[in-house]
Tab-separated table of C-alpha atoms in Angstrom:
chain	number	residue	atom	x	y	z
A	1	MET	CA	-22.898	72.935	-10.746
A	2	VAL	CA	-21.049	70.777	-8.224
A	3	VAL	CA	-19.233	72.431	-5.323
A	4	ILE	CA	-16.603	70.414	-3.467
A	5	GLY	CA	-16.438	71.693	0.107
A	6	ALA	CA	-19.297	73.229	2.071
A	7	GLY	CA	-17.426	75.694	4.220
A	8	ALA	CA	-18.129	79.422	4.123
A	9	VAL	CA	-16.519	79.672	0.683
A	10	GLY	CA	-18.375	76.747	-0.846
A	11	GLU	CA	-21.664	77.969	0.615
A	12	ASN	CA	-21.226	81.372	-1.040
A	13	ALA	CA	-20.269	79.906	-4.416
A	14	ALA	CA	-23.271	77.590	-4.274
A	15	ASP	CA	-25.664	80.322	-3.158
A	16	TYR	CA	-24.641	82.842	-5.819
A	17	ALA	CA	-24.746	80.265	-8.607
A	18	HIS	CA	-28.172	79.098	-7.478
A	19	ARG	CA	-29.405	82.696	-7.390
A	20	ALA	CA	-28.132	83.003	-10.964
A	21	GLY	CA	-30.367	80.122	-12.048
A	22	LEU	CA	-28.241	76.978	-11.706
A	23	SER	CA	-29.078	73.809	-9.821
A	24	VAL	CA	-26.305	73.139	-7.317
A	25	ALA	CA	-25.025	70.131	-5.404
A	26	MET	CA	-22.599	70.860	-2.550
A	27	VAL	CA	-20.447	68.011	-1.211
A	28	GLU	CA	-19.024	67.960	2.326
A	29	SER	CA	-17.064	65.234	4.110
A	30	GLU	CA	-17.174	66.862	7.563
A	31	LEU	CA	-19.432	69.663	8.851
A	32	VAL	CA	-21.413	72.014	6.624
A	33	GLY	CA	-20.112	75.460	7.536
A	34	GLY	CA	-16.488	74.354	7.446
A	35	GLU	CA	-13.323	75.332	9.272
A	36	CYS	CA	-14.256	78.926	10.045
A	37	SER	CA	-17.531	78.059	11.758
A	38	TYR	CA	-16.311	75.203	13.928
A	39	TRP	CA	-12.532	75.337	14.375
A	40	ALA	CA	-11.132	78.712	13.327
A	41	CYS	CA	-12.633	82.214	13.046
A	42	MET	CA	-15.659	81.935	15.297
A	43	PRO	CA	-14.430	79.735	18.169
A	44	SER	CA	-11.004	81.385	18.320
A	45	LYS	CA	-12.540	84.859	18.582
A	46	ALA	CA	-14.963	83.581	21.228
A	47	LEU	CA	-11.947	82.404	23.257
A	48	LEU	CA	-10.386	85.871	22.913
A	49	ARG	CA	-13.354	88.183	23.366
A	50	THR	CA	-14.028	87.871	27.107
A	51	GLY	CA	-10.388	88.406	28.041
A	52	HIS	CA	-10.258	91.471	25.799
A	53	ALA	CA	-13.404	92.922	27.371
A	54	VAL	CA	-12.055	92.445	30.888
A	55	ALA	CA	-8.707	93.990	29.943
A	56	ALA	CA	-10.551	96.971	28.428
A	57	VAL	CA	-12.553	97.457	31.633
A	58	HIS	CA	-9.336	97.502	33.665
A	59	ARG	CA	-8.133	100.449	31.547
A	60	LEU	CA	-10.936	102.618	32.947
A	61	PRO	CA	-10.741	104.042	36.484
A	62	GLY	CA	-12.977	102.786	39.265
A	63	THR	CA	-13.858	99.506	37.601
A	64	THR	CA	-13.417	95.841	38.401
A	65	ALA	CA	-13.973	92.771	36.237
A	66	SER	CA	-13.070	89.101	36.106
A	67	PHE	CA	-14.248	86.015	34.261
A	68	ASP	CA	-14.715	82.271	34.573
A	69	PRO	CA	-12.694	80.347	31.944
A	70	GLN	CA	-15.294	77.572	31.884
A	71	ALA	CA	-17.958	80.128	30.980
A	72	VAL	CA	-15.750	81.238	28.109
A	73	LEU	CA	-15.548	77.661	26.848
A	74	ALA	CA	-19.320	77.297	27.172
A	75	ARG	CA	-19.876	80.488	25.172
A	76	ARG	CA	-17.437	79.162	22.552
A	77	ASP	CA	-19.543	76.009	22.323
A	78	SER	CA	-22.654	78.095	21.651
A	79	PHE	CA	-21.029	79.538	18.529
A	80	THR	CA	-20.124	76.091	17.199
A	81	HIS	CA	-23.553	74.659	18.139
A	82	ASP	CA	-21.550	71.947	19.940
A	83	TRP	CA	-20.115	70.992	16.540
A	84	ASP	CA	-23.549	70.181	15.110
A	85	ASP	CA	-24.172	71.468	11.575
A	86	ALA	CA	-27.941	70.907	11.457
A	87	SER	CA	-28.687	74.630	11.203
A	88	GLN	CA	-26.214	75.062	8.332
A	89	VAL	CA	-27.721	72.139	6.453
A	90	GLU	CA	-31.174	73.618	7.031
A	91	TRP	CA	-29.990	76.936	5.565
A	92	ALA	CA	-28.484	75.263	2.479
A	93	GLU	CA	-31.517	73.147	1.756
A	94	GLY	CA	-33.796	76.123	2.374
A	95	ALA	CA	-31.759	78.072	-0.184
A	96	GLY	CA	-32.369	75.350	-2.763
A	97	ILE	CA	-28.905	73.762	-2.566
A	98	THR	CA	-28.594	69.956	-2.486
A	99	VAL	CA	-26.230	68.799	0.274
A	100	VAL	CA	-24.323	65.588	-0.412
A	101	ARG	CA	-22.397	63.907	2.419
A	102	GLY	CA	-19.102	62.202	1.681
A	103	HIS	CA	-15.595	62.621	0.327
A	104	ALA	CA	-15.551	64.052	-3.189
A	105	ARG	CA	-12.983	63.329	-5.880
A	106	ILE	CA	-12.824	64.713	-9.395
A	107	THR	CA	-12.764	61.781	-11.821
A	108	GLY	CA	-12.745	63.611	-15.133
A	109	GLU	CA	-14.267	66.548	-16.962
A	110	LYS	CA	-17.308	67.777	-14.992
A	111	THR	CA	-17.544	64.524	-13.014
A	112	VAL	CA	-17.197	64.071	-9.259
A	113	ALA	CA	-17.337	60.762	-7.402
A	114	VAL	CA	-18.764	60.676	-3.874
A	115	GLY	CA	-18.499	57.150	-2.549
A	116	GLY	CA	-20.261	54.960	-5.090
A	117	GLU	CA	-22.193	57.849	-6.607
A	118	VAL	CA	-21.054	59.974	-9.555
A	119	LEU	CA	-22.249	63.562	-9.884
A	120	THR	CA	-22.072	65.120	-13.335
A	121	ALA	CA	-22.165	68.894	-13.727
A	122	ARG	CA	-23.670	70.471	-16.802
A	123	HIS	CA	-21.657	73.664	-16.401
A	124	ALA	CA	-18.967	73.690	-13.702
A	125	VAL	CA	-17.202	72.057	-10.786
A	126	VAL	CA	-15.911	74.406	-8.085
A	127	VAL	CA	-13.205	73.309	-5.628
A	128	CYS	CA	-13.575	75.009	-2.238
A	129	THR	CA	-11.645	72.593	-0.033
A	130	GLY	CA	-9.668	75.197	1.910
A	131	SER	CA	-6.303	74.453	3.449
A	132	THR	CA	-4.624	72.054	5.858
A	133	PRO	CA	-1.991	72.665	8.551
A	134	VAL	CA	1.704	72.305	7.786
A	135	THR	CA	3.782	70.310	10.281
A	136	PRO	CA	7.430	71.391	10.377
A	137	PRO	CA	10.246	68.825	10.187
A	138	VAL	CA	11.131	68.886	13.889
A	139	ASP	CA	12.946	65.852	15.259
A	140	GLY	CA	10.563	63.752	17.357
A	141	ILE	CA	7.405	65.678	16.551
A	142	ASP	CA	5.724	62.476	15.405
A	143	THR	CA	6.375	60.893	18.825
A	144	VAL	CA	4.193	63.309	20.806
A	145	ARG	CA	0.627	64.522	20.607
A	146	THR	CA	0.290	67.978	19.131
A	147	TRP	CA	-2.491	70.466	18.773
A	148	GLY	CA	-3.375	72.166	15.535
A	149	SER	CA	-5.743	75.107	15.578
A	150	ARG	CA	-8.666	72.652	15.600
A	151	GLU	CA	-7.614	71.015	18.847
A	152	ALA	CA	-6.851	74.371	20.444
A	153	THR	CA	-10.183	75.970	19.580
A	154	SER	CA	-12.241	72.906	20.566
A	155	THR	CA	-10.471	71.939	23.799
A	156	LYS	CA	-12.604	71.196	26.848
A	157	ASP	CA	-9.778	71.977	29.276
A	158	ILE	CA	-7.240	74.747	29.729
A	159	PRO	CA	-3.733	73.218	29.877
A	160	PRO	CA	-1.594	74.519	32.763
A	161	ARG	CA	1.378	74.851	30.393
A	162	LEU	CA	0.997	75.467	26.661
A	163	GLY	CA	3.750	75.596	24.064
A	164	VAL	CA	3.019	77.510	20.857
A	165	LEU	CA	5.221	77.009	17.816
A	166	GLY	CA	4.870	79.860	15.345
A	167	GLY	CA	4.449	83.609	15.634
A	168	GLY	CA	1.946	84.272	12.887
A	169	VAL	CA	-1.693	85.245	13.346
A	170	VAL	CA	-2.879	81.922	14.805
A	171	GLY	CA	0.095	81.602	17.142
A	172	CYS	CA	-0.248	85.149	18.489
A	173	GLU	CA	-4.019	85.034	18.947
A	174	LEU	CA	-4.137	81.675	20.673
A	175	ALA	CA	-1.068	82.387	22.814
A	176	GLN	CA	-2.846	85.418	24.251
A	177	ALA	CA	-6.190	83.643	24.554
A	178	PHE	CA	-4.749	80.778	26.591
A	179	GLN	CA	-2.493	82.991	28.705
A	180	ARG	CA	-5.582	84.959	29.733
A	181	LEU	CA	-7.581	81.761	30.267
A	182	GLY	CA	-4.999	80.534	32.775
A	183	SER	CA	-2.241	78.711	30.891
A	184	GLN	CA	1.412	79.565	31.206
A	185	VAL	CA	2.338	79.997	27.552
A	186	VAL	CA	5.721	79.782	25.895
A	187	LEU	CA	5.755	80.960	22.281
A	188	LEU	CA	8.646	79.953	20.018
A	189	GLN	CA	9.194	81.950	16.838
A	190	HIS	CA	11.949	80.925	14.443
A	191	GLY	CA	12.349	84.439	13.011
A	192	PRO	CA	13.240	87.750	14.643
A	193	ARG	CA	9.693	89.121	14.962
A	194	LEU	CA	6.032	88.259	15.242
A	195	LEU	CA	3.579	88.765	12.364
A	196	PRO	CA	6.414	88.900	9.822
A	197	SER	CA	4.199	89.663	6.805
A	198	MET	CA	2.918	92.881	8.383
A	199	GLU	CA	4.513	96.220	9.235
A	200	GLU	CA	7.336	95.710	11.727
A	201	PHE	CA	5.829	97.968	14.380
A	202	ALA	CA	2.706	95.768	14.485
A	203	GLY	CA	4.660	92.691	15.530
A	204	GLU	CA	6.701	94.707	18.009
A	205	ARG	CA	3.598	96.014	19.770
A	206	VAL	CA	1.960	92.595	19.935
A	207	ALA	CA	5.196	91.112	21.275
A	208	ALA	CA	5.368	93.760	24.003
A	209	ALA	CA	1.763	93.047	24.993
A	210	LEU	CA	2.302	89.280	25.178
A	211	ARG	CA	5.397	89.710	27.321
A	212	ALA	CA	3.598	92.148	29.624
A	213	GLU	CA	0.925	89.512	30.216
A	214	GLY	CA	3.440	86.844	31.121
A	215	VAL	CA	3.886	84.940	27.864
A	216	ASP	CA	7.407	83.511	27.654
A	217	LEU	CA	8.174	84.805	24.171
A	218	ARG	CA	11.267	83.402	22.465
A	219	LEU	CA	12.153	85.104	19.169
A	220	ASP	CA	14.946	83.860	16.892
A	221	THR	CA	14.447	80.479	18.504
A	222	THR	CA	14.548	77.135	16.729
A	223	LEU	CA	12.698	74.174	18.174
A	224	GLU	CA	15.408	71.549	17.790
A	225	SER	CA	13.467	68.488	18.952
A	226	VAL	CA	10.553	67.307	21.048
A	227	ALA	CA	10.052	64.211	23.150
A	228	PRO	CA	7.550	62.735	25.610
A	229	ASP	CA	8.160	63.874	29.205
A	230	GLY	CA	5.888	61.914	31.528
A	231	ASP	CA	2.395	63.181	30.802
A	232	GLY	CA	3.863	66.263	29.142
A	233	ILE	CA	6.033	67.208	26.192
A	234	ALA	CA	9.655	68.329	26.356
A	235	LEU	CA	10.670	71.097	23.963
A	236	HIS	CA	14.419	71.248	23.348
A	237	VAL	CA	15.706	74.703	22.372
A	238	ALA	CA	19.298	75.986	22.491
A	239	GLY	CA	20.481	73.566	25.155
A	240	GLU	CA	17.364	74.070	27.291
A	241	SER	CA	14.408	71.758	27.889
A	242	ILE	CA	10.954	73.288	28.428
A	243	THR	CA	8.124	71.001	29.535
A	244	VAL	CA	4.561	71.782	28.451
A	245	ASP	CA	1.275	69.934	28.728
A	246	GLU	CA	0.205	70.619	25.139
A	247	LEU	CA	2.032	71.844	22.054
A	248	LEU	CA	0.150	73.976	19.519
A	249	VAL	CA	1.789	73.834	16.091
A	250	ALA	CA	0.878	77.033	14.236
A	251	THR	CA	3.438	77.100	11.436
A	252	GLY	CA	1.172	77.762	8.481
A	253	ARG	CA	-1.217	75.993	6.126
A	254	ARG	CA	-1.173	74.732	2.551
A	255	PRO	CA	-3.956	74.427	-0.047
A	256	HIS	CA	-5.972	71.243	0.417
A	257	THR	CA	-5.660	69.609	-2.999
A	258	ALA	CA	-3.902	66.353	-2.090
A	259	ASP	CA	-6.934	64.062	-2.182
A	260	VAL	CA	-9.570	65.667	-4.385
A	261	GLY	CA	-8.600	64.018	-7.691
A	262	VAL	CA	-6.952	66.988	-9.399
A	263	GLU	CA	-4.393	64.631	-10.932
A	264	THR	CA	-7.157	63.231	-13.169
A	265	VAL	CA	-7.255	66.568	-15.010
A	266	GLY	CA	-3.501	67.086	-15.201
A	267	LEU	CA	-2.887	69.056	-11.986
A	268	GLU	CA	-0.416	68.289	-9.216
A	269	PRO	CA	-1.930	67.191	-5.887
A	270	GLY	CA	-0.874	69.348	-2.950
A	271	LYS	CA	-0.331	72.463	-5.055
A	272	PRO	CA	-2.599	75.515	-5.160
A	273	LEU	CA	-5.147	75.728	-7.950
A	274	GLU	CA	-4.112	78.786	-9.917
A	275	VAL	CA	-7.099	80.747	-11.152
A	276	ASP	CA	-7.878	83.876	-13.138
A	277	ASP	CA	-9.843	86.678	-11.526
A	278	SER	CA	-13.171	84.995	-12.317
A	279	GLY	CA	-12.025	81.874	-10.451
A	280	LEU	CA	-11.456	79.743	-13.550
A	281	VAL	CA	-8.578	77.257	-13.120
A	282	THR	CA	-6.169	78.364	-15.829
A	283	ALA	CA	-4.328	75.066	-16.388
A	284	VAL	CA	-7.447	73.040	-17.263
A	285	ASP	CA	-9.012	73.304	-20.711
A	286	GLY	CA	-12.720	73.491	-21.342
A	287	GLY	CA	-13.708	76.289	-18.973
A	288	TRP	CA	-15.467	74.043	-16.447
A	289	LEU	CA	-13.156	73.831	-13.401
A	290	TYR	CA	-13.184	76.690	-10.903
A	291	ALA	CA	-11.770	77.222	-7.428
A	292	ALA	CA	-12.156	79.751	-4.625
A	293	GLY	CA	-10.722	80.413	-1.190
A	294	ASP	CA	-7.570	79.079	0.455
A	295	VAL	CA	-7.250	76.317	-2.126
A	296	THR	CA	-6.126	78.896	-4.712
A	297	GLY	CA	-3.315	80.302	-2.533
A	298	ARG	CA	-4.361	83.868	-3.437
A	299	ALA	CA	-5.591	85.425	-0.193
A	300	PRO	CA	-6.123	82.776	2.490
A	301	LEU	CA	-8.691	84.566	4.648
A	302	THR	CA	-12.319	83.590	5.159
A	303	HIS	CA	-13.786	86.944	4.132
A	304	GLN	CA	-11.593	87.095	1.031
A	305	GLY	CA	-12.510	83.530	0.092
A	306	LYS	CA	-16.189	84.396	0.430
A	307	TYR	CA	-15.619	87.391	-1.853
A	308	ASP	CA	-13.910	85.135	-4.405
A	309	ALA	CA	-16.793	82.671	-4.114
A	310	ARG	CA	-19.390	85.349	-4.811
A	311	ILE	CA	-17.429	86.293	-7.939
A	312	VAL	CA	-17.150	82.634	-9.009
A	313	GLY	CA	-20.826	81.830	-8.490
A	314	ALA	CA	-21.945	84.918	-10.373
A	315	ALA	CA	-19.457	84.338	-13.213
A	316	ILE	CA	-20.534	80.711	-13.693
A	317	GLY	CA	-24.182	81.761	-13.669
A	318	ALA	CA	-23.574	84.450	-16.277
A	319	ARG	CA	-21.572	82.148	-18.549
A	320	ALA	CA	-24.162	79.377	-18.250
A	321	ALA	CA	-26.922	81.792	-19.254
A	322	GLY	CA	-24.926	83.323	-22.091
A	323	ARG	CA	-24.890	86.720	-20.400
A	324	PRO	CA	-21.893	89.098	-20.646
A	325	VAL	CA	-19.082	88.407	-18.183
A	326	ASP	CA	-17.269	91.484	-16.887
A	327	THR	CA	-13.703	90.436	-16.052
A	328	ALA	CA	-12.144	93.888	-16.354
A	329	PRO	CA	-10.369	95.134	-13.215
A	330	TRP	CA	-13.011	95.855	-10.546
A	331	GLY	CA	-15.641	94.338	-12.825
A	332	GLU	CA	-18.652	92.360	-11.595
A	333	HIS	CA	-16.903	89.043	-12.288
A	334	SER	CA	-13.314	89.932	-11.369
A	335	ALA	CA	-11.793	89.370	-7.920
A	336	THR	CA	-9.478	92.367	-8.293
A	337	ALA	CA	-9.311	93.063	-4.563
A	338	ASP	CA	-7.200	89.926	-4.074
A	339	HIS	CA	-4.245	91.767	-5.576
A	340	ALA	CA	-4.208	95.091	-3.766
A	341	ALA	CA	-6.950	95.531	-1.184
A	342	VAL	CA	-7.014	92.528	1.151
A	343	PRO	CA	-8.122	93.484	4.684
A	344	GLN	CA	-7.076	91.479	7.732
A	345	VAL	CA	-7.469	91.783	11.487
A	346	VAL	CA	-5.279	90.099	14.073
A	347	PHE	CA	-7.599	89.832	17.064
A	348	THR	CA	-4.938	90.192	19.702
A	349	ASP	CA	-4.960	92.984	22.282
A	350	PRO	CA	-3.774	95.333	20.836
A	351	GLU	CA	-5.601	94.542	17.633
A	352	VAL	CA	-3.780	94.802	14.329
A	353	ALA	CA	-5.911	95.942	11.385
A	354	VAL	CA	-4.320	96.087	7.936
A	355	VAL	CA	-5.356	96.474	4.322
A	356	GLY	CA	-3.367	96.746	1.117
A	357	ARG	CA	0.404	96.828	0.946
A	358	THR	CA	3.035	97.475	3.568
A	359	GLY	CA	5.570	100.170	2.771
A	360	LYS	CA	8.124	97.501	1.852
A	361	GLN	CA	5.690	95.640	-0.395
A	362	ALA	CA	4.706	98.845	-2.171
A	363	ARG	CA	8.327	99.754	-2.862
A	364	GLU	CA	9.029	96.254	-4.156
A	365	ALA	CA	6.066	96.715	-6.517
A	366	GLY	CA	7.782	99.793	-7.960
A	367	ILE	CA	5.460	102.339	-6.374
A	368	ASP	CA	6.785	105.786	-5.459
A	369	VAL	CA	5.921	105.500	-1.775
A	370	ARG	CA	5.538	107.925	1.048
A	371	VAL	CA	4.820	106.620	4.550
A	372	VAL	CA	3.012	108.603	7.247
A	373	ASP	CA	3.253	107.371	10.862
A	374	LEU	CA	1.424	108.738	13.898
A	375	PRO	CA	0.391	107.551	17.328
A	376	ILE	CA	-3.343	107.092	17.786
A	377	ALA	CA	-3.710	109.959	20.244
A	378	VAL	CA	-7.017	111.764	19.724
A	379	GLY	CA	-10.058	112.588	21.823
A	380	GLY	CA	-11.742	109.336	20.932
A	381	SER	CA	-8.794	107.171	21.955
A	382	SER	CA	-8.407	108.944	25.303
A	383	LEU	CA	-12.075	108.205	26.005
A	384	GLN	CA	-11.662	104.596	24.889
A	385	ALA	CA	-9.034	103.815	27.533
A	386	ASP	CA	-6.791	105.585	29.991
A	387	GLY	CA	-3.245	105.579	28.658
A	388	TYR	CA	-4.414	104.462	25.220
A	389	ASP	CA	-1.390	103.353	23.224
A	390	GLY	CA	-1.880	102.830	19.495
A	391	ALA	CA	-0.181	103.544	16.187
A	392	ALA	CA	-1.255	104.176	12.608
A	393	ARG	CA	0.497	104.151	9.247
A	394	LEU	CA	-0.587	105.313	5.811
A	395	VAL	CA	1.268	104.116	2.699
A	396	VAL	CA	0.700	106.631	-0.088
A	397	ASP	CA	1.297	106.227	-3.811
A	398	GLU	CA	2.806	109.656	-4.459
A	399	GLY	CA	2.385	109.396	-8.215
A	400	ARG	CA	-1.384	108.953	-8.041
A	401	GLY	CA	-2.044	110.619	-4.698
A	402	VAL	CA	-3.971	107.640	-3.307
A	403	LEU	CA	-3.604	105.183	-0.463
A	404	VAL	CA	-2.187	101.734	-1.182
A	405	GLY	CA	-1.832	100.526	2.410
A	406	VAL	CA	-3.052	101.249	5.930
A	407	THR	CA	-2.115	99.696	9.287
A	408	PHE	CA	-3.721	100.407	12.646
A	409	VAL	CA	-2.514	98.882	15.931
A	410	GLY	CA	-4.367	99.421	19.196
A	411	GLN	CA	-7.385	98.525	21.282
A	412	ASP	CA	-10.571	98.334	19.192
A	413	VAL	CA	-9.014	99.489	15.905
A	414	ALA	CA	-10.650	96.741	13.828
A	415	GLU	CA	-13.813	98.789	13.406
A	416	MET	CA	-11.802	101.525	11.640
A	417	LEU	CA	-10.508	99.156	8.979
A	418	HIS	CA	-13.402	99.253	6.533
A	419	ALA	CA	-12.970	102.980	5.931
A	420	ALA	CA	-9.394	102.264	4.864
A	421	THR	CA	-10.545	99.401	2.654
A	422	VAL	CA	-13.124	101.622	0.937
A	423	ALA	CA	-10.487	104.324	0.363
A	424	ILE	CA	-8.080	101.858	-1.258
A	425	VAL	CA	-10.680	100.005	-3.362
A	426	GLY	CA	-12.196	103.300	-4.486
A	427	GLU	CA	-8.754	104.797	-5.192
A	428	VAL	CA	-10.005	107.912	-3.422
A	429	PRO	CA	-7.578	110.801	-3.974
A	430	LEU	CA	-6.185	112.123	-0.719
A	431	ALA	CA	-7.340	115.575	-1.791
A	432	ARG	CA	-10.922	114.245	-1.754
A	433	LEU	CA	-10.393	112.153	1.386
A	434	TRP	CA	-9.553	115.428	3.137
A	435	HIS	CA	-13.271	116.243	2.896
A	436	ALA	CA	-14.347	113.036	4.692
A	437	VAL	CA	-14.814	114.600	8.144
A	438	PRO	CA	-14.429	112.149	11.058
A	439	ALA	CA	-17.054	112.368	13.799
A	440	TYR	CA	-15.808	113.781	17.091
A	441	PRO	CA	-14.886	112.354	19.546
A	442	THR	CA	-14.180	109.001	17.919
A	443	MET	CA	-10.903	107.242	17.220
A	444	ASN	CA	-11.529	107.892	13.522
A	445	GLU	CA	-10.172	111.382	14.139
A	446	VAL	CA	-6.763	109.816	13.611
A	447	TRP	CA	-7.622	109.957	9.872
A	448	LEU	CA	-7.645	113.746	10.092
A	449	ARG	CA	-4.333	113.787	11.951
A	450	LEU	CA	-2.739	111.442	9.394
A	451	LEU	CA	-3.909	113.579	6.483
A	452	GLU	CA	-2.698	116.738	8.232
A	453	ALA	CA	0.709	115.120	8.700
A	454	TYR	CA	0.795	114.145	5.026
A	455	ARG	CA	-0.158	117.651	3.842
A	456	SER	CA	2.274	119.459	6.133
A	457	ALA	CA	5.383	117.445	5.333
């Protein structure tokens, strides 16, 4: 098997296929370990974590805490190994995977060119090339330097003034990280709320937190043009000019298929690779081309891409060995969770932890929905922080009596998310969930309060 892309997704596909008995070559043009390890998940959370810990300390009486931004940057560097992938290469080679350096392009059925070398797969080629940032069509944006998430998470200096364009997950997280690290941040969001794909109250609470910390948050604001302004950048919005030292463009990403040779097998470069639940690319005959992760457009999150990759590697191994392939819903070789049980955490303060559908999404899917809302106000939350302010929502499929969506917002709620994910994946009836007793005094007691509210209404 040949895997194109050696990020977290490619590594998992390669590892699971190798465990299933295949020889595997994994091709990478940059760093083995990919975007998440060096420019996204890990460094961004390292930039956030210290500020969150200090803020949490300040919510307890009789405490003091502060931090050195340069120490935060140094700790960030420890997670990226100073952008050296030697340890990741060592892992891959130790796992029996051949690492090939260079830019890979599909040249035909089961063939991949890397420079002057051609790799031929006996069984499958798997595309795990992730996604690339989208730059919006703003007048003058090509005349100034801009940051993407890579530049923001790898910076060696904290800009005095930072502009952030986009109010999705990346924009919200990095706006808060840099505000706490010492920047004055202005965040411009074209739409009326932050985190627009999530429950409305989640974006509202994050917006309130950013404003309380001094972020200049501009909702319903269009960035009309940008231009150089001395050593800075002028942002022109609604007749006003705002000067910043750096501009982070966080307006989304698209599948990275523009330069991997998909046109040689009849696919359109730049478009997502549509796959079935075993990861097989549906538009290519012969059953040899697979894809996993952001490149498919299904669920562009690292953990979900790794899940897809485990499915893909195992499915290819089974097919190559002539073993049965279980592609039934929730089967061993079916990435069913992509459709209805995708968990996600926004690592702002307050955190936003979600899985499954929002109430609106469930209704649009034709589900008979009942929504239960409560504040997170239990013994565990009062111990967690003075004046703890959080919120929880259950989205219940009334016809089946099971959960189809859960949202938590508040300090430290991410660690409650997996229970919700298990309940949704397992389709646990609420009547049975009633018997899952939360330990006291933990924040998980909110589960009991939510179920009580559901039963009493």
